[in-house]
CSV table of C-alpha atoms and ligand atoms in Angstrom, one decimal:
chain,number,residue,atom,x,y,z
A,1,MET,CA,14.8,-47.7,-35.1
A,2,SER,CA,16.1,-47.6,-31.6
A,3,ALA,CA,15.8,-44.5,-29.4
A,4,PRO,CA,18.5,-41.9,-30.2
A,5,GLU,CA,20.7,-40.5,-27.5
A,6,VAL,CA,19.8,-37.0,-28.2
A,7,SER,CA,16.6,-35.3,-29.6
A,8,VAL,CA,16.8,-31.7,-30.5
A,9,VAL,CA,13.4,-29.9,-30.5
A,10,ILE,CA,13.1,-26.7,-32.6
A,11,PRO,CA,9.9,-24.6,-32.8
A,12,VAL,CA,9.6,-22.8,-36.1
A,13,TYR,CA,7.4,-19.9,-36.9
A,14,ASN,CA,7.9,-17.9,-40.1
A,15,GLU,CA,11.6,-18.6,-40.2
A,16,GLU,CA,12.2,-18.9,-43.9
A,17,ASP,CA,15.1,-16.4,-43.8
A,18,VAL,CA,17.1,-18.3,-41.3
A,19,LEU,CA,16.3,-22.0,-41.8
A,20,GLU,CA,18.9,-22.6,-44.5
A,21,ALA,CA,21.6,-21.2,-42.2
A,22,LEU,CA,20.2,-23.3,-39.3
A,23,PHE,CA,20.4,-26.5,-41.3
A,24,SER,CA,23.9,-25.8,-42.5
A,25,ARG,CA,25.2,-25.4,-38.9
A,26,LEU,CA,22.9,-27.7,-36.9
A,27,TYR,CA,23.5,-30.9,-38.8
A,28,PRO,CA,27.3,-30.7,-38.9
A,29,ALA,CA,27.4,-29.8,-35.2
A,30,LEU,CA,25.3,-32.8,-34.3
A,31,ASP,CA,27.2,-35.1,-36.7
A,32,ALA,CA,30.4,-34.1,-35.0
A,33,LEU,CA,29.0,-35.1,-31.5
A,34,GLY,CA,29.4,-38.8,-32.4
A,35,ARG,CA,26.1,-39.7,-30.7
A,36,SER,CA,22.9,-40.9,-32.3
A,37,TYR,CA,20.4,-38.1,-32.6
A,38,GLU,CA,17.2,-36.9,-34.2
A,39,ILE,CA,15.9,-33.4,-34.8
A,40,VAL,CA,12.3,-32.7,-34.3
A,41,PHE,CA,11.1,-29.5,-36.0
A,42,VAL,CA,7.7,-28.3,-35.0
A,43,ASN,CA,6.1,-25.9,-37.4
A,44,ASP,CA,3.9,-23.5,-35.4
A,45,GLY,CA,1.6,-22.5,-38.3
A,46,SER,CA,4.1,-20.6,-40.4
A,47,ARG,CA,2.6,-18.8,-43.3
A,48,ASP,CA,5.8,-18.4,-45.2
A,49,ARG,CA,8.0,-20.9,-47.0
A,50,SER,CA,9.2,-22.6,-43.7
A,51,VAL,CA,7.0,-25.7,-44.2
A,52,ALA,CA,8.3,-26.3,-47.8
A,53,MET,CA,11.9,-25.9,-46.5
A,54,LEU,CA,11.3,-28.3,-43.6
A,55,ARG,CA,9.9,-30.8,-46.1
A,56,GLU,CA,12.9,-30.5,-48.3
A,57,GLN,CA,15.2,-30.9,-45.3
A,58,TYR,CA,13.3,-34.0,-44.2
A,59,GLN,CA,13.9,-35.5,-47.7
A,60,ARG,CA,17.6,-34.7,-47.4
A,61,ARG,CA,18.1,-36.3,-44.0
A,62,PRO,CA,15.1,-38.5,-43.3
A,63,GLU,CA,17.0,-40.8,-40.9
A,64,VAL,CA,17.6,-38.0,-38.4
A,65,THR,CA,14.8,-35.5,-39.2
A,66,ARG,CA,11.2,-35.5,-38.1
A,67,VAL,CA,8.8,-32.7,-38.7
A,68,VAL,CA,5.6,-32.0,-36.9
A,69,LEU,CA,3.2,-29.6,-38.6
A,70,PHE,CA,0.7,-27.6,-36.6
A,71,ASN,CA,-2.4,-26.4,-38.4
A,72,GLY,CA,-2.2,-23.0,-36.7
A,73,ASN,CA,-0.1,-20.8,-34.4
A,74,PHE,CA,-0.2,-22.1,-30.9
A,75,GLY,CA,2.8,-20.4,-29.5
A,76,GLN,CA,6.4,-21.4,-28.9
A,77,HIS,CA,5.8,-23.4,-25.8
A,78,MET,CA,3.0,-25.5,-27.2
A,79,ALA,CA,5.3,-26.2,-30.1
A,80,ILE,CA,8.0,-27.4,-27.8
A,81,MET,CA,5.4,-29.4,-25.9
A,82,ALA,CA,4.5,-31.2,-29.1
A,83,GLY,CA,8.1,-31.7,-29.9
A,84,PHE,CA,8.5,-33.4,-26.5
A,85,GLU,CA,5.5,-35.6,-27.4
A,86,TYR,CA,7.3,-36.9,-30.5
A,87,ALA,CA,10.9,-36.9,-29.3
A,88,ARG,CA,12.2,-40.3,-28.5
A,89,GLY,CA,15.7,-39.5,-27.3
A,90,GLU,CA,17.2,-40.2,-23.9
A,91,ARG,CA,17.9,-36.6,-23.6
A,92,VAL,CA,16.0,-33.7,-25.2
A,93,VAL,CA,17.5,-30.4,-26.1
A,94,THR,CA,15.4,-27.4,-27.0
A,95,LEU,CA,16.8,-24.8,-29.4
A,96,ASP,CA,15.4,-21.7,-31.1
A,97,ALA,CA,15.4,-21.6,-34.9
A,98,ASP,CA,16.9,-18.2,-35.2
A,99,LEU,CA,20.5,-19.1,-34.3
A,100,GLN,CA,20.6,-16.8,-31.3
A,101,ASN,CA,21.9,-19.8,-29.4
A,102,PRO,CA,24.6,-21.5,-31.5
A,103,PRO,CA,23.9,-25.1,-32.2
A,104,GLU,CA,27.6,-25.8,-31.7
A,105,GLU,CA,26.9,-25.4,-27.9
A,106,ILE,CA,24.6,-28.5,-27.8
A,107,GLY,CA,27.7,-30.6,-27.2
A,108,ASN,CA,28.5,-28.6,-24.0
A,109,LEU,CA,25.1,-29.1,-22.6
A,110,ILE,CA,25.2,-32.9,-23.3
A,111,ALA,CA,28.7,-33.1,-21.7
A,112,LYS,CA,27.3,-31.4,-18.6
A,113,MET,CA,24.5,-34.0,-18.5
A,114,ASP,CA,27.2,-36.7,-18.6
A,115,GLU,CA,28.3,-35.3,-15.2
A,116,GLY,CA,25.0,-36.5,-13.8
A,117,HIS,CA,22.7,-33.6,-14.2
A,118,ASP,CA,19.2,-34.2,-15.3
A,119,TYR,CA,18.5,-30.6,-16.4
A,120,VAL,CA,21.0,-28.2,-17.9
A,121,GLY,CA,20.1,-24.6,-18.5
A,122,SER,CA,22.2,-22.1,-20.3
A,123,VAL,CA,23.3,-18.6,-19.5
A,124,ARG,CA,24.1,-16.2,-22.3
A,125,ARG,CA,27.6,-14.8,-21.9
A,126,ARG,CA,26.9,-11.1,-21.7
A,127,ARG,CA,29.3,-8.9,-23.4
A,128,HIS,CA,27.9,-5.4,-23.9
A,129,ASP,CA,25.4,-5.0,-21.1
A,130,VAL,CA,25.7,-1.9,-19.0
A,131,ALA,CA,25.9,-2.2,-15.3
A,132,TRP,CA,22.5,-1.0,-14.4
A,133,ARG,CA,20.8,-3.5,-16.7
A,134,ARG,CA,22.8,-6.3,-15.2
A,135,LEU,CA,21.7,-5.1,-11.7
A,136,ALA,CA,18.0,-4.9,-12.8
A,137,SER,CA,18.0,-8.3,-14.3
A,138,ARG,CA,19.7,-9.7,-11.1
A,139,ALA,CA,17.0,-8.1,-9.0
A,140,MET,CA,14.3,-9.4,-11.2
A,141,ASN,CA,15.8,-12.9,-10.9
A,142,ARG,CA,16.0,-12.8,-7.2
A,143,LEU,CA,12.4,-11.7,-6.9
A,144,ARG,CA,11.3,-14.5,-9.1
A,145,GLU,CA,13.4,-17.0,-7.2
A,146,ARG,CA,11.8,-16.0,-3.9
A,147,LEU,CA,8.3,-16.2,-5.4
A,148,THR,CA,8.6,-19.4,-7.3
A,149,HIS,CA,11.7,-21.2,-6.0
A,150,ILE,CA,12.9,-21.4,-9.5
A,151,ARG,CA,16.6,-20.6,-9.9
A,152,MET,CA,17.2,-19.6,-13.5
A,153,THR,CA,19.9,-17.1,-14.3
A,154,ASP,CA,18.8,-16.5,-17.8
A,155,GLN,CA,15.1,-17.2,-18.3
A,156,GLY,CA,15.2,-15.9,-21.9
A,157,CYS,CA,17.6,-18.5,-23.1
A,158,MET,CA,15.8,-21.5,-24.6
A,159,LEU,CA,18.8,-23.6,-25.2
A,160,ARG,CA,18.3,-26.2,-22.5
A,161,ALA,CA,18.7,-30.0,-22.1
A,162,TYR,CA,16.3,-32.2,-20.3
A,163,ASP,CA,16.5,-35.8,-19.2
A,164,LYS,CA,13.8,-38.1,-20.6
A,165,ALA,CA,12.2,-38.5,-17.1
A,166,ILE,CA,11.7,-34.7,-17.0
A,167,VAL,CA,10.3,-34.6,-20.4
A,168,ASP,CA,7.8,-37.2,-19.5
A,169,ALA,CA,6.8,-35.2,-16.4
A,170,ILE,CA,6.4,-32.1,-18.5
A,171,ARG,CA,4.3,-34.0,-21.0
A,172,SER,CA,2.0,-35.4,-18.3
A,173,SER,CA,1.2,-31.9,-17.0
A,174,ARG,CA,-2.0,-30.8,-18.6
A,175,GLU,CA,-1.7,-27.1,-18.4
A,176,VAL,CA,-2.5,-24.7,-21.1
A,177,SER,CA,-0.3,-21.7,-20.5
A,178,THR,CA,3.1,-22.6,-19.2
A,179,TYR,CA,6.8,-21.8,-19.4
A,180,ILE,CA,8.6,-25.0,-20.2
A,181,PRO,CA,12.1,-24.2,-18.8
A,182,ALA,CA,10.6,-23.4,-15.4
A,183,LEU,CA,8.3,-26.5,-15.5
A,184,GLY,CA,11.3,-28.6,-16.3
A,185,TYR,CA,13.3,-27.1,-13.6
A,186,SER,CA,10.6,-27.8,-11.0
A,187,PHE,CA,10.8,-31.5,-11.9
A,188,SER,CA,14.6,-31.7,-11.9
A,189,GLN,CA,16.6,-33.3,-9.2
A,190,ASN,CA,20.1,-32.0,-10.0
A,191,PRO,CA,19.9,-29.0,-12.2
A,192,ALA,CA,23.0,-27.2,-13.6
A,193,GLU,CA,23.7,-24.3,-15.9
A,194,VAL,CA,26.4,-23.7,-18.5
A,195,GLU,CA,27.5,-20.5,-20.2
A,196,VAL,CA,26.9,-20.3,-23.9
A,197,GLU,CA,27.8,-17.9,-26.6
A,198,HIS,CA,25.0,-15.7,-27.8
A,199,GLU,CA,24.5,-14.0,-31.1
A,200,GLU,CA,22.1,-11.7,-32.7
A,201,ARG,CA,19.2,-13.2,-34.5
A,202,ALA,CA,20.7,-14.5,-37.8
A,203,ALA,CA,17.8,-13.2,-39.9
A,204,GLY,CA,14.1,-12.5,-39.8
A,205,GLU,CA,12.6,-10.6,-36.9
A,206,SER,CA,11.7,-11.5,-33.3
A,207,LYS,CA,8.3,-13.0,-32.9
A,208,TYR,CA,8.0,-11.5,-29.4
A,209,SER,CA,6.7,-8.1,-28.7
A,210,LEU,CA,7.3,-6.3,-25.4
A,211,TYR,CA,3.8,-7.2,-24.5
A,212,LYS,CA,4.5,-10.9,-25.0
A,213,LEU,CA,7.6,-10.6,-22.9
A,214,ILE,CA,5.6,-9.1,-20.0
A,215,ARG,CA,3.1,-11.9,-20.4
A,216,LEU,CA,5.8,-14.4,-20.2
A,217,ASN,CA,7.0,-13.0,-16.9
A,218,PHE,CA,3.4,-13.1,-15.7
A,219,ASP,CA,3.0,-16.7,-16.7
A,220,LEU,CA,6.1,-17.5,-14.9
A,221,VAL,CA,5.0,-16.0,-11.6
A,222,THR,CA,1.4,-17.0,-11.7
A,223,GLY,CA,2.1,-20.4,-13.1
A,224,PHE,CA,4.5,-21.3,-10.3
A,225,SER,CA,3.4,-19.4,-7.3
A,226,VAL,CA,0.1,-18.4,-5.6
A,227,VAL,CA,1.9,-15.7,-3.6
A,228,PRO,CA,0.2,-12.9,-5.7
A,229,LEU,CA,-3.1,-14.2,-4.5
A,230,GLN,CA,-2.0,-14.5,-0.9
A,231,LEU,CA,-0.5,-11.0,-0.9
A,232,PHE,CA,-4.0,-9.6,-0.5
A,233,SER,CA,-4.6,-11.4,2.7
A,234,ILE,CA,-1.3,-10.2,4.2
A,235,PHE,CA,-2.0,-6.7,3.1
A,236,GLY,CA,-5.5,-6.9,4.5
A,237,ILE,CA,-4.2,-8.1,7.9
A,238,ALA,CA,-1.7,-5.3,8.0
A,239,VAL,CA,-4.3,-2.6,7.2
A,240,SER,CA,-6.7,-4.0,9.8
A,241,LEU,CA,-4.1,-4.3,12.5
A,242,VAL,CA,-2.7,-0.8,11.9
A,243,SER,CA,-6.2,0.7,11.8
A,244,ILE,CA,-7.3,-1.1,15.0
A,245,ALA,CA,-4.2,0.2,16.8
A,246,ILE,CA,-4.9,3.8,15.7
A,247,TYR,CA,-8.5,3.3,16.6
A,248,LEU,CA,-7.7,2.2,20.1
A,249,VAL,CA,-5.3,5.1,20.6
A,250,VAL,CA,-7.9,7.6,19.4
A,251,ILE,CA,-10.7,6.3,21.5
A,252,ALA,CA,-8.5,6.1,24.6
A,253,LYS,CA,-7.5,9.7,24.1
A,254,ARG,CA,-11.1,10.8,23.6
A,255,ILE,CA,-12.2,9.1,26.8
A,256,ALA,CA,-9.2,10.6,28.7
A,257,LEU,CA,-10.1,14.0,27.5
A,258,GLY,CA,-13.8,13.4,28.2
A,259,GLU,CA,-14.7,14.2,24.6
A,260,GLY,CA,-17.6,12.7,22.8
A,261,ASP,CA,-21.3,12.3,23.6
A,262,GLY,CA,-22.3,9.0,25.2
A,263,LEU,CA,-21.8,6.1,22.8
A,264,TRP,CA,-20.6,8.3,20.0
A,265,VAL,CA,-17.2,8.3,21.6
A,266,ILE,CA,-16.4,5.1,19.8
A,267,TRP,CA,-17.5,6.4,16.4
A,268,ASP,CA,-14.8,7.4,14.0
A,269,ARG,CA,-15.9,7.0,10.4
A,270,ASP,CA,-12.4,7.2,8.8
A,271,ILE,CA,-10.7,4.7,11.0
A,272,LEU,CA,-13.6,2.3,10.9
A,273,THR,CA,-13.6,2.5,7.2
A,274,PHE,CA,-10.0,1.5,7.1
A,275,ILE,CA,-10.7,-1.5,9.4
A,276,LEU,CA,-13.4,-2.6,7.1
A,277,ILE,CA,-11.2,-2.2,4.0
A,278,GLY,CA,-8.7,-4.4,5.8
A,279,ILE,CA,-11.3,-7.1,6.4
A,280,VAL,CA,-12.4,-6.9,2.8
A,281,LEU,CA,-8.9,-7.3,1.5
A,282,PHE,CA,-8.3,-10.2,3.8
A,283,GLY,CA,-11.5,-11.8,2.5
A,284,LEU,CA,-10.2,-11.3,-1.1
A,285,GLY,CA,-7.0,-13.0,-0.2
A,286,LEU,CA,-9.0,-15.8,1.4
A,287,VAL,CA,-10.9,-16.3,-1.8
A,288,GLY,CA,-7.6,-16.2,-3.6
A,289,GLU,CA,-6.4,-19.0,-1.4
A,290,TYR,CA,-9.2,-21.2,-2.5
A,291,VAL,CA,-8.9,-20.2,-6.1
A,292,GLY,CA,-5.2,-20.9,-5.9
A,293,ARG,CA,-6.0,-24.4,-4.7
A,294,ILE,CA,-8.4,-25.0,-7.6
A,295,TYR,CA,-5.8,-23.7,-9.9
A,296,GLN,CA,-3.2,-26.1,-8.6
A,297,GLN,CA,-5.6,-28.9,-8.9
A,298,VAL,CA,-6.7,-28.3,-12.5
A,299,ARG,CA,-3.2,-28.0,-13.8
A,300,GLU,CA,-2.9,-31.7,-13.1
A,301,ARG,CA,0.9,-31.6,-12.7
A,302,PRO,CA,2.3,-34.8,-11.3
A,303,ARG,CA,2.4,-34.3,-7.6
A,304,TYR,CA,5.6,-36.2,-7.1
A,305,LEU,CA,8.0,-38.1,-9.3
A,306,VAL,CA,9.4,-41.4,-8.2
A,307,GLN,CA,13.0,-41.9,-9.3
A,308,ALA,CA,13.2,-45.6,-8.6
A,309,VAL,CA,11.7,-48.3,-6.4
A,310,LEU,CA,13.9,-50.9,-4.9
A,311,GLU,CA,12.0,-54.1,-4.4
A,312,PRO,CA,12.4,-57.7,-5.1
A,313,LYS,CA,11.3,-58.8,-8.6
A,314,ARG,CA,7.9,-60.3,-8.5
A,315,ASP,CA,7.3,-63.5,-10.3
A,316,ALA,CA,4.5,-63.3,-12.8
B,1,UDP,N1,8.2,-19.3,-32.2
B,1,UDP,C1,7.1,-20.2,-32.4
B,1,UDP,N2,5.8,-19.7,-32.3
B,1,UDP,C2,5.6,-18.4,-32.0
B,1,UDP,C3,6.7,-17.5,-31.7
B,1,UDP,C4,8.0,-18.0,-31.9
B,1,UDP,O1,7.3,-21.4,-32.6
B,1,UDP,O2,4.4,-18.0,-31.9
B,1,UDP,C5,9.6,-19.8,-32.3
B,1,UDP,C6,10.4,-19.1,-33.3
B,1,UDP,O3,10.4,-19.6,-34.6
B,1,UDP,C7,11.8,-19.3,-32.7
B,1,UDP,C8,11.5,-19.4,-31.2
B,1,UDP,O4,10.2,-19.7,-31.1
B,1,UDP,O5,12.4,-20.5,-33.1
B,1,UDP,C9,11.9,-18.1,-30.5
B,1,UDP,O6,11.3,-17.0,-31.1
B,1,UDP,P1,12.0,-15.6,-31.3
B,1,UDP,O7,13.4,-15.8,-31.7
B,1,UDP,O8,11.2,-14.8,-32.2
B,1,UDP,O9,11.9,-15.0,-29.8
B,1,UDP,P2,13.0,-14.1,-29.2
B,1,UDP,O10,14.4,-14.7,-29.4
B,1,UDP,O11,13.0,-12.8,-29.9
B,1,UDP,O12,12.6,-14.0,-27.7
B,2,MG,MG1,15.2,-15.4,-30.9
């Protein structure tokens, strides 16, 4: 079997209520594309009928279906990672099982890639959002962009397409907690975004609690930026400088007024405490600096990606 043009990777965790609907829309949508494809389902340790349903579907369409079964729940991103491991397509599209992102949109992402993009993200067309929510999410985005240099309008949207080169780079990163769309973005050369329709979850319930969402944002910032660690240094320097300035003013004033007894003129417990706090904070940031370096080292991300090398063919 030769490599298909498109691989679609779908993590599945307790999705028995929605799988049938997914199959009945996904396969026709991909058949209609007129490109060779494969679908890689990764079962992330479902405890419901999902596995049986995936087996059935595999039997129905074995030529375009592959199923990877985890023996436990390792999380959505690890499931996608495994899907990347097994996907053979020239382009890999990730999609949620719950039909929140319509499979009919896959064609649009692929068409965008045809224009020469190696990474195509998606932005949910928002219909009923109130103004302040839109503002809040825009502010959140800008903050993240500044911290991590990752421009992603809609981080919650998993419908994304990656070129094989990016998938390989993602695969070769050996990190345990990661956010795949951001990792993919950081390896991309010419990213783009398209607007997609967005629906409510077709059936079943969200596997994400508020806590998990907060964790995700944390992963995003700590996984792609060491700024939080460096913040302490900056804060420490600021505290020190301000306290030293106040200190000098106070001492100068005391001397001018002839206050204080001998050497005690330079003693001011409160201000000296602040200077010390500043130094401690600075030290904390300094340690953070080293920890950050260790952190970057252990992730073993590829340090650079070579697109091509132009050189004469060597004779063997
Ligand atoms: N998922 C998974 N493992 C998990 C949680 C979720 O594989 O531990 C899958 C889930 O089956 C779905 C996708 O990840 O295909 C997104 O999950 P969900 O729709 O619950 O997230 P939400 O859309 O609410 O953010
Ligand atoms: Mg969902």
